[in-house]
PDB file of C-alpha atoms in Angstrom:
ATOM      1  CA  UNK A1228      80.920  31.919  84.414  1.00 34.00           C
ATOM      2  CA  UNK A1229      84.147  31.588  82.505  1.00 30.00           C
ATOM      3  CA  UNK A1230      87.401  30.178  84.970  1.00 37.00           C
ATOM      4  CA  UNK A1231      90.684  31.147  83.910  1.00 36.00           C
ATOM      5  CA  UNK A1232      93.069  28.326  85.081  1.00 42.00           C
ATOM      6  CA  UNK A1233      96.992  28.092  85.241  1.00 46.00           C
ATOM      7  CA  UNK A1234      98.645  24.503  84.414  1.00 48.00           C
ATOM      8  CA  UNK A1235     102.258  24.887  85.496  1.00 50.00           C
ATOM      9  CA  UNK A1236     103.291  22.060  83.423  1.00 46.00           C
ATOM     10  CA  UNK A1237     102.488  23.716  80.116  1.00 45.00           C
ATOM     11  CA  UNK A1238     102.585  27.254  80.961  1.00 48.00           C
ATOM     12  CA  UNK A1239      99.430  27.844  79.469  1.00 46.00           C
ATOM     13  CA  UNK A1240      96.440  30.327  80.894  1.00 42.00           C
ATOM     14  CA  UNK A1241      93.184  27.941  80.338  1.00 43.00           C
ATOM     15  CA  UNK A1242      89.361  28.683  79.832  1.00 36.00           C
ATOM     16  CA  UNK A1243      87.250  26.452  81.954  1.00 42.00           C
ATOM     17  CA  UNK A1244      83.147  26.917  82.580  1.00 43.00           C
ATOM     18  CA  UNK A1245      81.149  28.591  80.133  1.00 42.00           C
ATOM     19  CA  UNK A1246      78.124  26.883  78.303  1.00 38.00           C
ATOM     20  CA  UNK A1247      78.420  23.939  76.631  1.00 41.00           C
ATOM     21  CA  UNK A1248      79.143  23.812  72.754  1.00 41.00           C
ATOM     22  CA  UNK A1249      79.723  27.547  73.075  1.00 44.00           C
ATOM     23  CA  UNK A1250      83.195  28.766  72.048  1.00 46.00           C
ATOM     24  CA  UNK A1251      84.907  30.440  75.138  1.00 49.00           C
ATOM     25  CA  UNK A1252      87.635  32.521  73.575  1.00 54.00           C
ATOM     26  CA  UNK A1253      90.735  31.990  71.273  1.00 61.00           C
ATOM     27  CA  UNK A1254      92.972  28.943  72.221  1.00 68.00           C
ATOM     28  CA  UNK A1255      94.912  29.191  75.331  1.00 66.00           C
ATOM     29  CA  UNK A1256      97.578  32.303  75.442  1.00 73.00           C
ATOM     30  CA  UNK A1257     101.291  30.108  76.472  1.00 81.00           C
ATOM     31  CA  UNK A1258     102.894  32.522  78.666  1.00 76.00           C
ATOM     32  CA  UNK A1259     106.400  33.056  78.226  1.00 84.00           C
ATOM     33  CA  UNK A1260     109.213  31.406  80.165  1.00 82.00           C
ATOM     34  CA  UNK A1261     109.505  35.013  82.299  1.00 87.00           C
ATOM     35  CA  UNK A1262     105.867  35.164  83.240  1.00 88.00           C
ATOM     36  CA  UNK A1263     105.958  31.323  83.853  1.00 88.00           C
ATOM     37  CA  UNK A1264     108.379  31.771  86.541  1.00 91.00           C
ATOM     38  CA  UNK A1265     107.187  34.651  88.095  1.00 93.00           C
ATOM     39  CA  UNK A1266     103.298  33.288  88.356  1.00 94.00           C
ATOM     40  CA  UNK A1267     104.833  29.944  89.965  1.00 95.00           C
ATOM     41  CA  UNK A1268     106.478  32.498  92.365  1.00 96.00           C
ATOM     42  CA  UNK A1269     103.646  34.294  93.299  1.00 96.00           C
ATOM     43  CA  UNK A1270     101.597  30.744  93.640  1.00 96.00           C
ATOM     44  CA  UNK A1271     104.296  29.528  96.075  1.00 97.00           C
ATOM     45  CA  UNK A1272     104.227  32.991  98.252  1.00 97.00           C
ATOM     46  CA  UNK A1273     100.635  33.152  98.470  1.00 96.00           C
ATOM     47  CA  UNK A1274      99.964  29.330  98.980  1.00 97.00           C
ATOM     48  CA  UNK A1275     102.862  29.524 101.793  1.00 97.00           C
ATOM     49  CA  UNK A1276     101.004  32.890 103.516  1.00 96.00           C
ATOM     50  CA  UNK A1277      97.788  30.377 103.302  1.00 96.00           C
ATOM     51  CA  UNK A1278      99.315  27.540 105.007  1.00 97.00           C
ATOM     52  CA  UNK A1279     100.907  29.336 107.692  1.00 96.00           C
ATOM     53  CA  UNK A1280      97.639  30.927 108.315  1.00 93.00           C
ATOM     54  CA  UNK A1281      95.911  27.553 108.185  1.00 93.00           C
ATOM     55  CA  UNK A1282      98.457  25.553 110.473  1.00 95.00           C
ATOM     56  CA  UNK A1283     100.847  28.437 111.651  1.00 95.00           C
ATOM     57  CA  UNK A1284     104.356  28.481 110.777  1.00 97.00           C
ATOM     58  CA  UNK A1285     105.934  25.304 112.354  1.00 97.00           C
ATOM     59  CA  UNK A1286     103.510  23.101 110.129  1.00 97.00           C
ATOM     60  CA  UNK A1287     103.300  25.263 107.166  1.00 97.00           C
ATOM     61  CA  UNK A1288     105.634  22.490 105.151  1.00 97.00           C
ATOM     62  CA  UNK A1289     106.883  22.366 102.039  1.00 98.00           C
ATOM     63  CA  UNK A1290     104.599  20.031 100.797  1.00 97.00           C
ATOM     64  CA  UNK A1291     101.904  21.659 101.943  1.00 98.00           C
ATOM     65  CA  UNK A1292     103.252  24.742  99.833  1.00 98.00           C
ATOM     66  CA  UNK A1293     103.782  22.857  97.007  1.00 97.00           C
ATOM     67  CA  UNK A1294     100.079  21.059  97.075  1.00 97.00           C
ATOM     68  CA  UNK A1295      98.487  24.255  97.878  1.00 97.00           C
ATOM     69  CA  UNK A1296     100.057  26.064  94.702  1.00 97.00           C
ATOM     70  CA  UNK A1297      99.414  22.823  92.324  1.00 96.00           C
ATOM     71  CA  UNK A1298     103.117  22.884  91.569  1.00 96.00           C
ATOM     72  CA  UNK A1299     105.915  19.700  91.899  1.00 95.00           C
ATOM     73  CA  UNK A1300     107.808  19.547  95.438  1.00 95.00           C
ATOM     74  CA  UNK A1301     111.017  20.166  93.314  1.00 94.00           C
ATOM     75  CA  UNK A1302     109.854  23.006  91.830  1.00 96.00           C
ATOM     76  CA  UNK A1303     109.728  25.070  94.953  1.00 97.00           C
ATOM     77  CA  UNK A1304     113.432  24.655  94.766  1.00 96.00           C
ATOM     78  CA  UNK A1305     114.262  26.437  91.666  1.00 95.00           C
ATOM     79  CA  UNK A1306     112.559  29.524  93.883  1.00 97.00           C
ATOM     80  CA  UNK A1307     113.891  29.514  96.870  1.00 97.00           C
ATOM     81  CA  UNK A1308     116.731  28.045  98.689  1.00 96.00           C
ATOM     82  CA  UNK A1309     114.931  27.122 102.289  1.00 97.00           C
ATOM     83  CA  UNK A1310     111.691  26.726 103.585  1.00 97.00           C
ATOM     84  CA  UNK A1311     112.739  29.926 106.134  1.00 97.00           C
ATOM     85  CA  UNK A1312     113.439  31.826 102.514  1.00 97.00           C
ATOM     86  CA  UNK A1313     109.674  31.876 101.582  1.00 98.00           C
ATOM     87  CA  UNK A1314     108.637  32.265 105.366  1.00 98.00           C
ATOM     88  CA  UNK A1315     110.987  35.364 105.679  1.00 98.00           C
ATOM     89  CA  UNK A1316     108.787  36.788 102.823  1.00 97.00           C
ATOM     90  CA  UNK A1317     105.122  37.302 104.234  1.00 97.00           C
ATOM     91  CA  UNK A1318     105.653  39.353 107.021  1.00 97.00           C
ATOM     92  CA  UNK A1319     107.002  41.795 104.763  1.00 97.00           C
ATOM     93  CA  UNK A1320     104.192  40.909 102.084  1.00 96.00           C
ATOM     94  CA  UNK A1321     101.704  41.161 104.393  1.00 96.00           C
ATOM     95  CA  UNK A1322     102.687  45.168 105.106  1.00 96.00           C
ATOM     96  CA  UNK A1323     102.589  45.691 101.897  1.00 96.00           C
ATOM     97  CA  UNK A1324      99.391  44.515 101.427  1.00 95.00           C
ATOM     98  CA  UNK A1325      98.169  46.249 104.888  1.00 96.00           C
ATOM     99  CA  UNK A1326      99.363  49.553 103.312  1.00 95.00           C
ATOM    100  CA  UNK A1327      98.446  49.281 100.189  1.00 96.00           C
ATOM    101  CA  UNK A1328      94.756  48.259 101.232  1.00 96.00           C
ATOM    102  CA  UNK A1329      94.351  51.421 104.046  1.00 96.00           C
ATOM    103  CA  UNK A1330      95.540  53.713 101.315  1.00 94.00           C
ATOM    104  CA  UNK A1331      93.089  53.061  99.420  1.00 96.00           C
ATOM    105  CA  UNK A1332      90.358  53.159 101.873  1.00 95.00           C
ATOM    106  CA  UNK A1333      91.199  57.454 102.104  1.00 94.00           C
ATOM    107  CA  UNK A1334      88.027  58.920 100.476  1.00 93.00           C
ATOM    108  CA  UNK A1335      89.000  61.864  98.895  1.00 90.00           C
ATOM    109  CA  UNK A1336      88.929  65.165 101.185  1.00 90.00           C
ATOM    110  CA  UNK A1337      89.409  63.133 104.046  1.00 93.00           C
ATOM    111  CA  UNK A1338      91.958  64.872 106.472  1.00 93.00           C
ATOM    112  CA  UNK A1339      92.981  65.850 109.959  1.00 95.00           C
ATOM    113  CA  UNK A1340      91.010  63.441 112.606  1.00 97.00           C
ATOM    114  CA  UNK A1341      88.728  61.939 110.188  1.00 97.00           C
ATOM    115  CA  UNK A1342      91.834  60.688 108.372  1.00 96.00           C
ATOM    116  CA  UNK A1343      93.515  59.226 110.907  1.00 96.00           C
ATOM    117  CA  UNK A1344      89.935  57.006 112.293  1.00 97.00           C
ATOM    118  CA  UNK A1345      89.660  56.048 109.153  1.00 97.00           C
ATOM    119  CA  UNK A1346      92.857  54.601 108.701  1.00 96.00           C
ATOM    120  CA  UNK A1347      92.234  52.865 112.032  1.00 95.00           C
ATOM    121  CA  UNK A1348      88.887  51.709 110.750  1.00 95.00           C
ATOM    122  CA  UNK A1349      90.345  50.406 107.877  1.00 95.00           C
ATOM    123  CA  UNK A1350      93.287  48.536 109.402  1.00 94.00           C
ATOM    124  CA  UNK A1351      90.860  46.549 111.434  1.00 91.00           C
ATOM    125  CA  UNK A1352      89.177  46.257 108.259  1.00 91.00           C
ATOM    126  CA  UNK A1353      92.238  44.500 106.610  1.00 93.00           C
ATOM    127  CA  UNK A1354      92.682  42.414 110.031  1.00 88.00           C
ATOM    128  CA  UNK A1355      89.386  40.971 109.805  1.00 85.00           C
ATOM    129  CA  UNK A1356      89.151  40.065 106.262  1.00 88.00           C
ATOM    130  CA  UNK A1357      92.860  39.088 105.832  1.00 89.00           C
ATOM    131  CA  UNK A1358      92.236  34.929 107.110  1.00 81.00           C
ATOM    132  CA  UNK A1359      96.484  34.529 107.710  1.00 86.00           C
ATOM    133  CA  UNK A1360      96.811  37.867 109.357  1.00 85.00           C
ATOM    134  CA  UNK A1361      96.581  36.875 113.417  1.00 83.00           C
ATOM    135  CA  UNK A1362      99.369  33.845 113.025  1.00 89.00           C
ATOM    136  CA  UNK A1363     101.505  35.442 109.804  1.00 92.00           C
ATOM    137  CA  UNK A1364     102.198  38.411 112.212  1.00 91.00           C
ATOM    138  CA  UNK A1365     101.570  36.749 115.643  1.00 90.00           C
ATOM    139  CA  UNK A1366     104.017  33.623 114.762  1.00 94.00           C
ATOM    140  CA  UNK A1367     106.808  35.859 113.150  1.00 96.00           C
ATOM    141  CA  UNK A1368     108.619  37.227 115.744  1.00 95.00           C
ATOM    142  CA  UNK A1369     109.643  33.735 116.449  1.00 96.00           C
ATOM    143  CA  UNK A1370     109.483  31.960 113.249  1.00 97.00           C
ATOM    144  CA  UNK A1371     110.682  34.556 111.107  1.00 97.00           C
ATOM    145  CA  UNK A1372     112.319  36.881 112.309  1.00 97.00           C
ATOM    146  CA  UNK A1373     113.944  38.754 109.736  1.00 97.00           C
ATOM    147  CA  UNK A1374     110.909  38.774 107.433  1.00 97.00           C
ATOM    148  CA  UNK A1375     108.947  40.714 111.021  1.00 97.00           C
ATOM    149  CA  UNK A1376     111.994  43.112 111.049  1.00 97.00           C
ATOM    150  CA  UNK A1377     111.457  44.036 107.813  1.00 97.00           C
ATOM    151  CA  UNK A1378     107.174  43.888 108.448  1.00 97.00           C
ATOM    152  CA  UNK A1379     108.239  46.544 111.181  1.00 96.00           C
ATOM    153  CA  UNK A1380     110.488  48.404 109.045  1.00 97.00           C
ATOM    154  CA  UNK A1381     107.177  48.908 106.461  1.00 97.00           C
ATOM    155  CA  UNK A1382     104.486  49.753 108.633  1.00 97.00           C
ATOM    156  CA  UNK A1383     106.512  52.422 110.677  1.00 97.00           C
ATOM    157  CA  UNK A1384     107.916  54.658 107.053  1.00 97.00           C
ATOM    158  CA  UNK A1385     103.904  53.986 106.084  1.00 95.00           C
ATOM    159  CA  UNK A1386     102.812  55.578 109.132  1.00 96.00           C
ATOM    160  CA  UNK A1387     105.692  58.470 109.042  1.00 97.00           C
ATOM    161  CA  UNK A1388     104.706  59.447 105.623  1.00 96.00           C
ATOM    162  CA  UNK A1389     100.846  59.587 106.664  1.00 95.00           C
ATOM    163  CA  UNK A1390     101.924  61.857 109.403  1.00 96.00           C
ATOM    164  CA  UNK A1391     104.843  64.198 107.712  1.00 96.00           C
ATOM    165  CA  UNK A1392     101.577  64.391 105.077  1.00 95.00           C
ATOM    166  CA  UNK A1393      99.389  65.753 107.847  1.00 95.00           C
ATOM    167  CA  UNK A1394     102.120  67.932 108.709  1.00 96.00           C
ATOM    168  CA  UNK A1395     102.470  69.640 105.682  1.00 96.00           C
ATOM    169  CA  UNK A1396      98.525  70.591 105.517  1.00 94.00           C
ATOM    170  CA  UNK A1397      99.230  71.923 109.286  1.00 95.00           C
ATOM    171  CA  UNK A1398      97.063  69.533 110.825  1.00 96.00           C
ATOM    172  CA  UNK A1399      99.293  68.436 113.249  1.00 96.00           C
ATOM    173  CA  UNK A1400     102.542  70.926 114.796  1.00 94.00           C
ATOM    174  CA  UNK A1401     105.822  70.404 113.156  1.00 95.00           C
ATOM    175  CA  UNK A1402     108.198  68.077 114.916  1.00 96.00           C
ATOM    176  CA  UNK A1403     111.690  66.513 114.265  1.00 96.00           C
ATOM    177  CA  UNK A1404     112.446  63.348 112.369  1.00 96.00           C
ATOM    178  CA  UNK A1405     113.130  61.499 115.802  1.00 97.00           C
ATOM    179  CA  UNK A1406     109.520  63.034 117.547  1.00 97.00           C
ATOM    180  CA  UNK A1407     107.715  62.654 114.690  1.00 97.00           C
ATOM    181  CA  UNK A1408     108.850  58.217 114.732  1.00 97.00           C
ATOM    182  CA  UNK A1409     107.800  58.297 118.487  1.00 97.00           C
ATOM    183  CA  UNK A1410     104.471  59.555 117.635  1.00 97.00           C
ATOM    184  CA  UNK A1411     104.421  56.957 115.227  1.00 97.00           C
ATOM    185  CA  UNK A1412     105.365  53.993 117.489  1.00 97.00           C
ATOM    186  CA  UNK A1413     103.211  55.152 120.233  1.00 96.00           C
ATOM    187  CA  UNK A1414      99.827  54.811 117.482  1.00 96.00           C
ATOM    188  CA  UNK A1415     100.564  51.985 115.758  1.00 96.00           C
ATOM    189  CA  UNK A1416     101.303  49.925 119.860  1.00 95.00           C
ATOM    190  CA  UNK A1417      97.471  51.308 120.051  1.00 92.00           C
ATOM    191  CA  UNK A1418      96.245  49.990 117.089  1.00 91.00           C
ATOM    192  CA  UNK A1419      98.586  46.468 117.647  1.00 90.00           C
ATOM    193  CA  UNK A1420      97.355  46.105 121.106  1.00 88.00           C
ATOM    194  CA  UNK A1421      93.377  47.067 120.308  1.00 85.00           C
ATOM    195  CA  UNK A1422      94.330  44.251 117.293  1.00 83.00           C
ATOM    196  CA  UNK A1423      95.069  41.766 119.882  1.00 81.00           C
ATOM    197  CA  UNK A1424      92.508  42.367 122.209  1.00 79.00           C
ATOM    198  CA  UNK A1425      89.877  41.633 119.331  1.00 75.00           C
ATOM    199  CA  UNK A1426      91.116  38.507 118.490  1.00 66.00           C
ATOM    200  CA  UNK A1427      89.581  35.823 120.621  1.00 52.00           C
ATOM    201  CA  UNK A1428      91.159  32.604 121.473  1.00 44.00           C
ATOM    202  CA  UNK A1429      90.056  30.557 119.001  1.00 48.00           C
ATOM    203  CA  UNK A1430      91.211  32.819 116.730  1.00 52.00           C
ATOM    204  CA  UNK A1431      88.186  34.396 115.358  1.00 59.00           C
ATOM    205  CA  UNK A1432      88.341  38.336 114.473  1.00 63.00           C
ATOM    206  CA  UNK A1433      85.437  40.007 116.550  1.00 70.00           C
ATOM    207  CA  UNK A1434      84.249  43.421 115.082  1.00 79.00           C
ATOM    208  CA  UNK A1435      85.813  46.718 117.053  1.00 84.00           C
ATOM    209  CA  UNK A1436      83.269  48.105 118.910  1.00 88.00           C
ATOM    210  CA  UNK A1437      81.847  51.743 117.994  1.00 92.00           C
ATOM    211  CA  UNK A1438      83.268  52.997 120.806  1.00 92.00           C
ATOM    212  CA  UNK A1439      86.483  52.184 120.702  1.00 91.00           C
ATOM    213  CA  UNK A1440      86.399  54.395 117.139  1.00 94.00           C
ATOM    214  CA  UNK A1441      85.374  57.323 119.027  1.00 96.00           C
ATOM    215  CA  UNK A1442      87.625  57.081 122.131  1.00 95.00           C
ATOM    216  CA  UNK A1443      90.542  57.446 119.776  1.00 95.00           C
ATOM    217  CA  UNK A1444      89.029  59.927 118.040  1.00 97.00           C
ATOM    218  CA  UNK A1445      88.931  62.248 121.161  1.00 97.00           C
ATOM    219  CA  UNK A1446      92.384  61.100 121.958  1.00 95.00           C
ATOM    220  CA  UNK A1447      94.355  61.939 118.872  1.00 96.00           C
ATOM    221  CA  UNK A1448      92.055  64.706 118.633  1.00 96.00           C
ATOM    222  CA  UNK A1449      93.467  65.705 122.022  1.00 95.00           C
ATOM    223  CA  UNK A1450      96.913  64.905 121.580  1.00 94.00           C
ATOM    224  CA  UNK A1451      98.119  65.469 118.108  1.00 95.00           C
ATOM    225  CA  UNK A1452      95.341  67.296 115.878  1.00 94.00           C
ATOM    226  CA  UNK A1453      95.049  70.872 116.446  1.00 84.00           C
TER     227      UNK A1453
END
């Protein structure tokens, strides 16, 4: 098994593993001074989204950032301005991700009902597997505030444009901008709420019961599928 590794004092992309006396590749690539900085970016966000899923956000530090990304203390200062900078980020991150990772869990030819379990299916999929997900989101209204805003701001447009699809392939009856963001509230409070009631309290994700796939099934089948 070959390991790249990333040493942020060189900027350099190294081989590691591989058999011994066996030649693993051409001498390590130096990555420019542009993808330097933008790798030691993404280290920072994604060792800061691991910390504050690890000790929440009140003890995800700066040194703990800094240690978990292999970078200097100092360095996370050339990034970002305040601790609350980087914090304000994963909610919004996390969204992305969330959206990003139902999409493409849509098999092809998927519509109407089936569509919309799926998504359901697959955003308790994301919840489970995603280790920072219960205090990134959980902890946010509180500890970052602007970052949830802008979490909040994602996931309801995602959701809209999901729907004003299944409007267009006359799955569901036309409704007006405002209507249409209602319907969209009231499904993703379900989905929050069935989130919350999974999660135990010591944090572990339990899986959603069968029957809780099939109860909303009959309900948006009910109330918003023709």
């Amino acid at each position: 098994m070959v390991e790249v590794r990333y040493r942020e004092s060189t900027g350099e992309l190294q081989m590691a593993g591989g058999r011994a006396g066996v030649r693993t590749g051409t001498r390590p690539r130096r990555l420019s001074r542009e993808e330097k900085a933008v790798r030691t970016e993404q280290l920072l966000i994604e060792a800061a989204a691991e910390m504050v899923g690890k000790y929440g956000y009140a003890e995800a530090s700066i040194s703990r950032i800094t240690e978990a990304a292999n970078v200097a203390q100092g360095t996370f200062y050339n990034y970002f301005e305040t601790r609350q900078a980087i914090l304000d980020l994963l909610p919004p991150r996390y969204a992305q991700k969330m959206n990003e990772y139902i999409a493409s869990r849509m098999e092809p030819g998927l519509c109407g009902v089936d569509r919309e379990v799926r998504r359901l299916e697959a955003f308790f999929d994301f919840f489970r597997e995603t280790k920072e997900s219960a205090r990134l989101v959980n902890e946010a209204t509180v500890m970052a505030p602007e970052g949830f805003a802008r979490f909040g701001v994602i996931v309801r447009k995602g959701y809209i444009r999901a729907l004003e699809r299944s409007m267009e392939r006359g799955e569901i009856e036309r409704m007006d901008p405002k209507e249409l963001g209602d319907v969209a509230d009231l499904l993703i409070s379900i989905r929050n709420g069935l989130s919350h009631m999974m999660l135990s309290a010591e944090g572990n994700r339990k899986r959603v019961p069968k029957r809780f796939f099939d109860s909303y099934r009959k309900f948006v089948a009910k109330a918003l599928f023709r």
